[in-house]
XYZ file of C-alpha atoms in Angstrom:
537
model
C -0.001 -0.047 0.361
C 2.747 2.562 0.445
C 4.287 2.352 -2.576
C 1.870 5.305 -4.308
C 2.765 7.968 -2.006
C 4.718 10.200 -4.313
C 2.141 12.591 -3.875
C 1.638 12.619 -0.560
C -0.791 14.884 1.231
C 2.359 17.528 3.350
C 1.195 20.407 5.704
C 0.631 23.828 4.568
C 4.019 24.412 4.924
C 5.170 21.924 1.813
C 4.227 21.217 -1.570
C 5.848 19.142 -4.384
C 7.105 20.328 -7.357
C 6.709 19.024 -10.682
C 9.693 16.091 -10.157
C 7.775 14.844 -7.474
C 10.223 16.273 -4.780
C 8.844 17.206 -1.664
C 10.038 21.392 -1.400
C 9.177 23.089 2.039
C 7.595 26.313 1.150
C 8.864 28.564 3.902
C 12.965 27.628 3.134
C 12.560 26.352 -0.303
C 14.649 23.719 0.040
C 13.851 21.024 -1.206
C 13.818 17.247 -0.055
C 14.250 13.711 -1.109
C 11.434 12.032 -3.028
C 8.468 10.889 -1.402
C 8.711 7.378 -3.165
C 12.757 7.482 -2.754
C 12.274 7.401 1.235
C 9.273 4.661 0.801
C 11.810 2.630 -0.972
C 14.404 2.422 2.665
C 11.382 2.046 4.882
C 11.057 -0.594 2.347
C 14.463 -1.778 2.445
C 14.018 -2.011 6.652
C 11.129 -4.299 6.336
C 13.097 -6.947 4.375
C 15.543 -6.635 7.024
C 13.882 -6.095 10.288
C 10.029 -7.378 9.676
C 10.722 -11.544 8.663
C 13.349 -11.802 11.545
C 10.587 -10.641 14.142
C 7.975 -12.680 12.942
C 10.095 -15.935 12.981
C 11.181 -14.674 16.803
C 7.435 -14.005 17.581
C 5.749 -17.375 16.498
C 8.847 -19.390 18.111
C 8.238 -17.327 21.766
C 4.381 -17.525 21.183
C 4.620 -21.138 20.085
C 6.772 -21.846 23.399
C 4.251 -19.649 26.051
C 1.209 -21.218 24.826
C 1.636 -24.930 24.141
C 0.662 -25.255 27.749
C -2.890 -24.799 26.398
C -2.768 -27.557 23.571
C -0.574 -29.730 26.193
C -3.846 -29.980 28.584
C -5.841 -32.211 25.890
C -2.997 -33.519 23.893
C -3.563 -37.657 24.080
C -6.134 -36.885 26.668
C -7.740 -40.406 25.735
C -4.486 -41.985 26.852
C -4.220 -40.233 30.189
C -1.093 -38.744 28.413
C -1.705 -35.446 28.554
C -0.148 -32.711 30.878
C -2.723 -33.075 33.942
C -2.152 -36.949 33.804
C 1.055 -36.810 33.142
C 1.442 -34.518 36.131
C -1.090 -35.153 38.906
C -1.902 -31.845 38.148
C -5.373 -30.929 38.960
C -7.608 -27.813 36.962
C -6.299 -24.691 39.536
C -3.022 -25.858 39.640
C -2.860 -25.788 35.867
C -4.390 -22.019 35.971
C -2.191 -21.455 38.930
C 1.220 -21.990 36.499
C -0.134 -20.098 33.514
C -1.106 -17.142 36.029
C 2.322 -17.499 37.843
C 3.680 -16.758 33.818
C 2.158 -13.416 33.121
C 3.204 -12.570 36.872
C 6.814 -12.291 36.066
C 5.625 -11.008 33.017
C 4.423 -7.959 34.708
C 7.027 -6.955 36.959
C 10.135 -7.762 34.662
C 8.869 -6.026 31.702
C 9.592 -2.595 32.432
C 13.319 -3.138 33.816
C 13.926 -5.154 30.487
C 12.881 -2.539 27.952
C 15.042 -0.207 29.857
C 17.866 -2.213 29.894
C 17.380 -2.509 26.023
C 17.788 1.264 25.521
C 21.212 1.171 27.082
C 22.295 -2.107 25.434
C 22.434 -3.143 21.885
C 18.473 -3.805 21.820
C 19.814 -6.402 18.971
C 22.078 -8.410 21.621
C 18.880 -8.288 24.253
C 16.309 -9.538 21.407
C 18.541 -12.307 20.876
C 19.141 -13.084 24.844
C 15.192 -13.768 25.375
C 14.725 -15.876 22.416
C 18.294 -18.083 23.195
C 16.434 -18.346 27.166
C 12.519 -18.322 25.734
C 14.223 -21.730 23.828
C 16.167 -23.441 26.892
C 13.102 -23.062 29.317
C 11.212 -24.355 26.564
C 13.260 -27.754 26.033
C 13.072 -28.108 29.932
C 9.746 -27.782 29.769
C 9.942 -31.497 28.379
C 11.761 -32.592 31.337
C 8.220 -31.632 33.879
C 7.653 -34.075 36.386
C 5.530 -32.788 39.046
C 3.624 -29.502 39.925
C 7.012 -27.404 41.289
C 8.319 -28.016 37.894
C 5.587 -26.988 36.334
C 5.630 -23.774 38.279
C 9.616 -22.998 38.449
C 9.177 -23.657 34.798
C 6.569 -21.170 34.145
C 7.685 -18.222 36.475
C 11.186 -18.604 35.028
C 9.591 -18.297 31.235
C 7.981 -14.866 32.440
C 11.269 -13.491 33.699
C 13.247 -14.541 30.774
C 10.273 -13.856 27.916
C 9.280 -10.063 30.064
C 10.184 -6.992 27.597
C 10.032 -9.040 24.149
C 6.432 -7.531 23.214
C 7.228 -3.749 24.206
C 10.571 -4.090 23.451
C 9.942 -4.938 19.533
C 7.548 -2.235 19.780
C 10.227 -0.053 20.500
C 12.653 -1.896 18.469
C 10.678 -0.186 15.751
C 10.664 3.539 15.988
C 14.647 3.327 15.922
C 13.593 2.842 12.582
C 10.305 4.020 11.618
C 7.878 7.104 12.132
C 5.695 6.210 14.877
C 2.864 6.249 12.353
C 4.339 3.969 10.404
C 3.988 1.544 12.968
C 0.527 -0.285 13.012
C 1.159 -2.131 9.748
C 4.217 -3.414 11.019
C 3.276 -4.160 14.294
C 0.529 -6.350 12.654
C 2.688 -8.279 10.237
C 4.940 -9.573 12.637
C 1.919 -9.798 15.043
C 0.092 -12.670 12.681
C 3.312 -14.673 13.657
C 1.167 -14.990 17.046
C -1.896 -16.385 15.109
C 0.239 -18.883 12.572
C 1.809 -19.837 15.526
C -1.375 -20.870 17.171
C -3.105 -22.268 13.955
C -0.048 -24.245 12.803
C 1.269 -25.505 16.456
C -2.733 -26.179 16.682
C -2.176 -28.610 13.489
C 0.796 -29.590 14.425
C 0.195 -30.980 17.956
C -1.767 -33.404 16.054
C 1.272 -34.806 14.783
C 2.974 -34.696 18.173
C 0.332 -36.736 19.363
C 1.077 -39.203 16.589
C 4.485 -39.463 18.840
C 3.156 -40.066 21.948
C 5.692 -42.699 23.152
C 7.968 -42.312 21.033
C 11.687 -42.588 22.709
C 9.789 -42.821 26.108
C 8.627 -39.046 25.626
C 4.777 -37.993 25.521
C 3.386 -36.223 22.903
C 3.153 -32.519 24.315
C 7.135 -33.360 25.812
C 8.032 -33.714 22.312
C 6.329 -30.753 21.518
C 8.038 -28.513 24.262
C 11.428 -30.366 22.998
C 11.237 -29.465 20.051
C 10.102 -25.924 19.785
C 12.821 -24.524 22.478
C 15.571 -25.773 20.464
C 14.163 -24.635 17.240
C 14.132 -21.503 18.861
C 17.577 -21.599 20.498
C 19.130 -22.183 16.877
C 17.121 -18.590 16.273
C 17.863 -16.648 19.131
C 21.727 -17.359 17.931
C 21.134 -16.629 14.180
C 19.571 -13.040 14.845
C 22.826 -11.873 16.186
C 23.513 -11.253 12.709
C 20.498 -11.293 11.001
C 18.980 -7.765 13.366
C 20.953 -5.186 12.335
C 21.692 -2.653 15.860
C 20.328 1.141 16.780
C 20.755 3.158 13.481
C 24.338 5.329 13.702
C 24.405 8.892 11.465
C 26.609 8.500 8.860
C 30.678 8.601 8.668
C 29.693 7.547 12.539
C 31.243 4.133 13.556
C 30.213 1.753 16.016
C 32.068 1.308 19.367
C 32.699 -2.088 20.719
C 33.307 -2.023 24.531
C 33.675 -4.776 27.604
C 31.002 -7.962 26.544
C 30.104 -6.027 23.204
C 34.341 -6.959 22.008
C 32.546 -10.816 22.254
C 29.430 -10.241 20.560
C 28.756 -11.051 16.514
C 28.610 -7.808 14.741
C 25.822 -7.795 11.879
C 25.991 -5.633 9.170
C 24.199 -1.790 9.588
C 20.695 -1.794 8.842
C 21.433 1.101 5.463
C 24.717 2.353 3.906
C 25.255 5.111 1.350
C 22.524 7.392 -0.343
C 20.190 5.310 2.050
C 21.328 5.592 5.285
C 21.801 9.581 4.846
C 18.215 9.870 3.163
C 17.091 7.942 6.803
C 18.824 10.002 8.507
C 17.145 13.232 7.099
C 13.679 11.661 7.576
C 13.894 10.442 10.701
C 15.930 12.702 12.620
C 15.084 12.443 15.625
C 15.869 9.090 16.787
C 19.664 9.622 16.008
C 19.778 12.495 18.917
C 20.162 10.057 21.943
C 19.890 12.590 24.905
C 20.879 10.094 28.033
C 17.985 9.650 30.351
C 17.598 9.643 33.968
C 15.355 8.723 36.730
C 13.565 11.860 36.189
C 12.669 10.930 33.081
C 11.279 7.983 33.633
C 9.298 9.121 36.140
C 7.938 11.977 34.001
C 6.786 9.138 31.879
C 5.154 6.719 34.635
C 2.654 9.988 35.834
C 1.573 10.897 32.533
C -1.812 10.544 32.432
C -1.906 9.010 28.588
C -0.108 5.288 29.742
C -3.616 4.490 32.090
C -6.361 4.262 29.274
C -4.085 2.701 27.043
C -3.387 0.042 29.681
C -7.228 -0.196 30.251
C -7.297 -0.620 26.485
C -4.641 -3.417 27.085
C -5.887 -4.677 29.780
C -9.090 -6.041 28.437
C -8.257 -7.129 24.670
C -5.035 -8.794 26.193
C -6.818 -10.826 28.701
C -9.541 -12.183 26.250
C -7.200 -13.082 23.846
C -4.627 -14.807 26.251
C -7.849 -16.603 28.125
C -9.115 -17.883 23.997
C -5.127 -18.876 23.683
C -5.201 -20.970 26.336
C -8.811 -22.309 26.957
C -9.869 -22.629 22.989
C -9.698 -26.494 23.252
C -10.903 -26.465 26.408
C -13.897 -24.322 25.839
C -15.101 -26.036 22.515
C -14.710 -29.120 23.880
C -17.138 -27.682 26.541
C -19.252 -27.281 23.945
C -19.365 -30.619 21.894
C -17.654 -33.220 24.636
C -17.655 -35.567 22.382
C -14.251 -34.222 20.571
C -11.327 -36.033 20.545
C -8.032 -34.376 21.377
C -6.960 -34.110 17.445
C -10.649 -32.927 16.688
C -9.592 -30.133 19.209
C -6.287 -29.067 17.493
C -7.475 -28.923 14.348
C -10.902 -26.947 15.605
C -8.861 -24.452 17.449
C -6.721 -23.357 14.368
C -9.820 -21.234 12.319
C -10.094 -19.074 15.352
C -6.139 -17.824 14.714
C -6.675 -17.822 10.696
C -9.771 -14.987 11.450
C -7.263 -13.094 13.706
C -4.632 -13.105 10.959
C -7.006 -12.141 7.980
C -8.146 -9.469 10.331
C -5.238 -7.847 11.116
C -3.953 -7.946 7.332
C -6.877 -5.557 6.626
C -7.060 -3.104 9.350
C -3.979 -2.246 10.737
C -2.935 -0.573 7.245
C -5.797 1.609 6.930
C -4.946 2.390 10.767
C -1.839 3.629 9.905
C -3.189 5.520 6.437
C -5.719 7.079 9.456
C -4.040 7.481 11.962
C -6.114 10.142 13.815
C -9.081 7.864 14.191
C -6.988 5.311 16.163
C -9.674 4.950 18.546
C -12.379 4.180 16.113
C -9.951 1.225 14.729
C -9.773 -0.247 18.270
C -13.182 0.157 19.282
C -14.855 -1.912 16.636
C -12.927 -4.744 16.525
C -13.228 -5.258 20.331
C -17.596 -5.007 19.660
C -16.953 -8.090 17.437
C -15.218 -9.738 19.888
C -18.495 -8.843 22.398
C -20.461 -9.963 19.822
C -18.738 -13.346 19.405
C -18.390 -14.093 22.985
C -22.093 -13.414 23.359
C -22.710 -16.216 20.498
C -20.192 -17.991 22.294
C -22.563 -18.156 25.859
C -25.943 -18.433 24.322
C -26.533 -19.337 20.873
C -27.122 -23.072 19.343
C -28.572 -25.921 21.418
C -26.700 -29.519 22.893
C -28.353 -30.912 19.110
C -26.099 -28.357 17.580
C -23.221 -27.015 19.309
C -21.575 -25.128 15.898
C -23.029 -21.877 16.220
C -20.960 -21.674 19.806
C -18.089 -21.974 17.786
C -18.960 -19.626 15.060
C -18.711 -17.535 18.177
C -15.346 -17.945 18.961
C -13.942 -17.220 15.284
C -16.076 -14.015 15.057
C -13.811 -13.411 18.739
C -10.758 -14.355 16.867
C -11.315 -11.829 13.807
C -11.857 -9.018 16.595
C -9.232 -9.947 18.449
C -6.444 -9.280 15.741
C -5.488 -5.925 15.190
C -6.934 -4.588 18.808
C -3.002 -5.574 20.190
C -1.012 -3.677 17.625
C -3.329 -0.690 17.330
C -2.862 0.083 20.982
C 0.775 -0.244 20.885
C 1.270 1.741 18.110
C -0.722 4.082 19.548
C 1.229 4.600 22.801
C 4.421 5.432 20.157
C 2.798 7.907 18.298
C 2.084 9.577 21.935
C 4.935 9.242 23.554
C 7.933 9.432 21.815
C 6.489 13.154 20.474
C 6.068 14.070 24.440
C 9.271 11.914 25.625
C 11.321 10.279 23.370
C 13.248 7.003 23.259
C 12.729 6.454 27.204
C 8.795 7.324 26.289
C 8.583 5.033 23.661
C 10.354 2.208 25.707
C 8.883 2.960 29.067
C 5.159 3.373 27.832
C 5.201 0.357 25.759
C 6.707 -1.717 28.731
C 4.170 -0.143 31.136
C 1.188 -0.787 28.685
C 1.788 -3.931 27.934
C 3.417 -4.994 31.811
C 0.741 -3.761 33.448
C -2.310 -4.722 30.969
C -1.021 -8.701 31.279
C -2.910 -8.360 34.701
C -6.068 -8.759 32.455
C -4.191 -12.427 31.713
C -3.442 -13.391 35.070
C -7.219 -12.793 35.412
C -8.731 -14.823 32.634
C -5.920 -17.521 33.384
C -6.258 -17.733 37.419
C -9.700 -17.298 37.571
C -11.784 -17.916 35.125
C -12.610 -21.067 32.781
C -10.652 -23.864 35.063
C -9.857 -21.601 37.544
C -13.420 -20.463 38.128
C -14.015 -24.234 39.614
C -18.193 -23.260 39.732
C -18.427 -22.438 36.928
C -16.208 -25.397 35.132
C -19.035 -27.461 35.973
C -19.850 -29.312 32.993
C -23.228 -28.732 31.310
C -25.375 -25.879 28.986
C -23.908 -22.928 31.090
C -20.490 -24.223 31.751
C -17.884 -21.062 31.231
C -21.137 -18.765 30.923
C -19.997 -16.703 33.629
C -16.221 -16.310 32.591
C -17.517 -14.962 28.824
C -19.340 -12.383 30.501
C -16.349 -11.222 32.822
C -14.544 -10.659 29.308
C -17.616 -9.093 27.644
C -16.881 -6.931 30.857
C -13.339 -5.852 30.535
C -13.867 -5.783 26.675
C -16.493 -2.356 27.609
C -13.850 -0.932 29.840
C -11.502 -0.661 26.965
C -14.127 0.577 25.012
C -14.625 3.353 27.257
C -11.013 4.128 27.442
C -10.673 4.363 24.213
C -13.119 7.112 23.933
C -11.599 9.113 27.112
C -8.089 8.941 25.336
C -9.658 10.234 22.777
C -11.810 13.011 24.262
C -8.896 13.817 26.641
C -6.387 14.611 24.004
C -8.484 17.008 21.872
C -9.051 18.850 24.855
C -5.480 18.582 26.562
C -2.984 18.206 23.127
C -0.405 15.799 23.116
C 3.107 18.206 22.845
C 6.181 17.642 24.067
C 7.266 18.038 27.900
C 9.295 20.169 29.073
C 12.159 18.126 28.916
C 11.866 17.616 25.260
C 11.288 21.012 24.322
C 14.479 22.465 26.550
C 16.649 19.850 25.575
C 15.267 18.957 21.345
C 17.316 20.995 18.486
C 15.022 21.042 15.440
C 15.428 21.100 11.519
C 13.259 24.713 11.586
C 14.383 27.660 13.407
C 12.606 29.041 15.826
C 10.943 25.618 16.822
C 12.235 23.428 20.418
C 12.142 20.256 19.096
C 12.951 17.817 16.098
C 10.715 18.504 13.817
C 12.452 16.164 10.915
C 10.769 15.062 6.947
C 8.645 12.085 8.957
C 7.416 14.448 11.805
C 5.986 16.971 9.017
C 4.617 14.363 6.887
C 2.995 13.052 10.158
C 0.331 15.791 10.564
C -2.481 14.690 7.736
C -3.438 11.870 6.935
C -2.417 9.690 4.283
C -6.179 8.559 3.270
C -7.381 6.764 0.314
C -6.228 8.976 -1.942
C -2.714 7.235 -2.810
C -4.051 3.431 -2.923
C -3.595 2.047 -6.275
C -7.560 1.941 -6.865
C -8.292 5.810 -6.167
C -5.619 6.631 -8.650
C -7.135 8.373 -11.961
């Protein structure tokens, strides 16, 4: 969609000459052709997005495989609960422990990334997740299940907000929504593919003395370790101004180097278009505190709380919910039926997130409509169908999957857009971690307190899980309300830079107190539909 931006609208002080070149009407200076700028960002896409997609696919699979392990080879009593002698409440506790550590360590992990090499830190996360994931094949009792879920939460903390922060080192915030959505599809493909592949792992049950889910944990973990090591060469490090060489000190001398993301003219164009990311004043505790007390964090947190809570709840309990609608289904059938939920999720991401970038002033609308679809799906799952025909309830889960897709990427993108101009690099790192980390309190709610964790609600029958799904409807309504409140407050209060940014920033325009690069000028107006190929004249 971004290939047709040569005549993209600019603020009033900018225009195009007859050659398609951007010209500042105030200064008379020419700039780089917008198409040329987009070529640079597409080069970055090819370097960054496939790497992020791969690492997120593997980490999502390892994180969520516990959900599948609950029903794998259940007829042979080789499922997770039978092998480890776990009760449903103990499984819920183990699932929740992961998110407790995730909430606690998300912010510290992201802040460390700003001081160290983002490439090395991301590689560390994936390698550690692979090691813990492989060890889960050796679980023998509840204590080992609890311990490994705790460790997994610690080592994976900072991955998701770190990826959002990493993107802002290379792209304007208004362009990150589609890209977050692109690699976020890895979670959906992972959920679908892992569900399908688990049918094969169930056929390996008993091979070399391991049950099906143990093979699943072991092999995914080993692949993640290999990919994590490869990321040291694959991912580029933070961009440096043209002509500046990277410095290697301390432990960094022993870490493999990766080639720069851009070189030559491409690097110069990127520097001119996104100057703000090359200015890195060292942040202090006071700067961090300004981010924490910024009221804009908290509506975003509530938005994320609702959608991620529902998403993780459905991801961990999809097969359990489906089995509740139709107890006659086998373990393999349950795994296969869970896959279409995430295919619907993927379709929605690819459809909605590009348009949310083109109309980036209306993020709340692009967030709220999919949340309403989730609510409709949950109500269908709760009340539709009958004992003789449970499939309408399954159709409700497909709707939930579709509605879930774009909401998480849009929330993270909106966080980037709000906090980069206000607080700079530490603003993006801290705010994305706070929104993601605290928002995962919703995951603790849905994994520990709902479904199998709510004993009276888990009793078999027509009303099984009804209270749990209604609770999820309630937190989704809070998410919509928070998006509306955020929109109203931004329109009334605004989102200008804080005092620190004004006093310490430099500018490409005389008389301004903050950095106004080429991308910042273009972000003032939305791209809209006018440059899409089917609207060209």
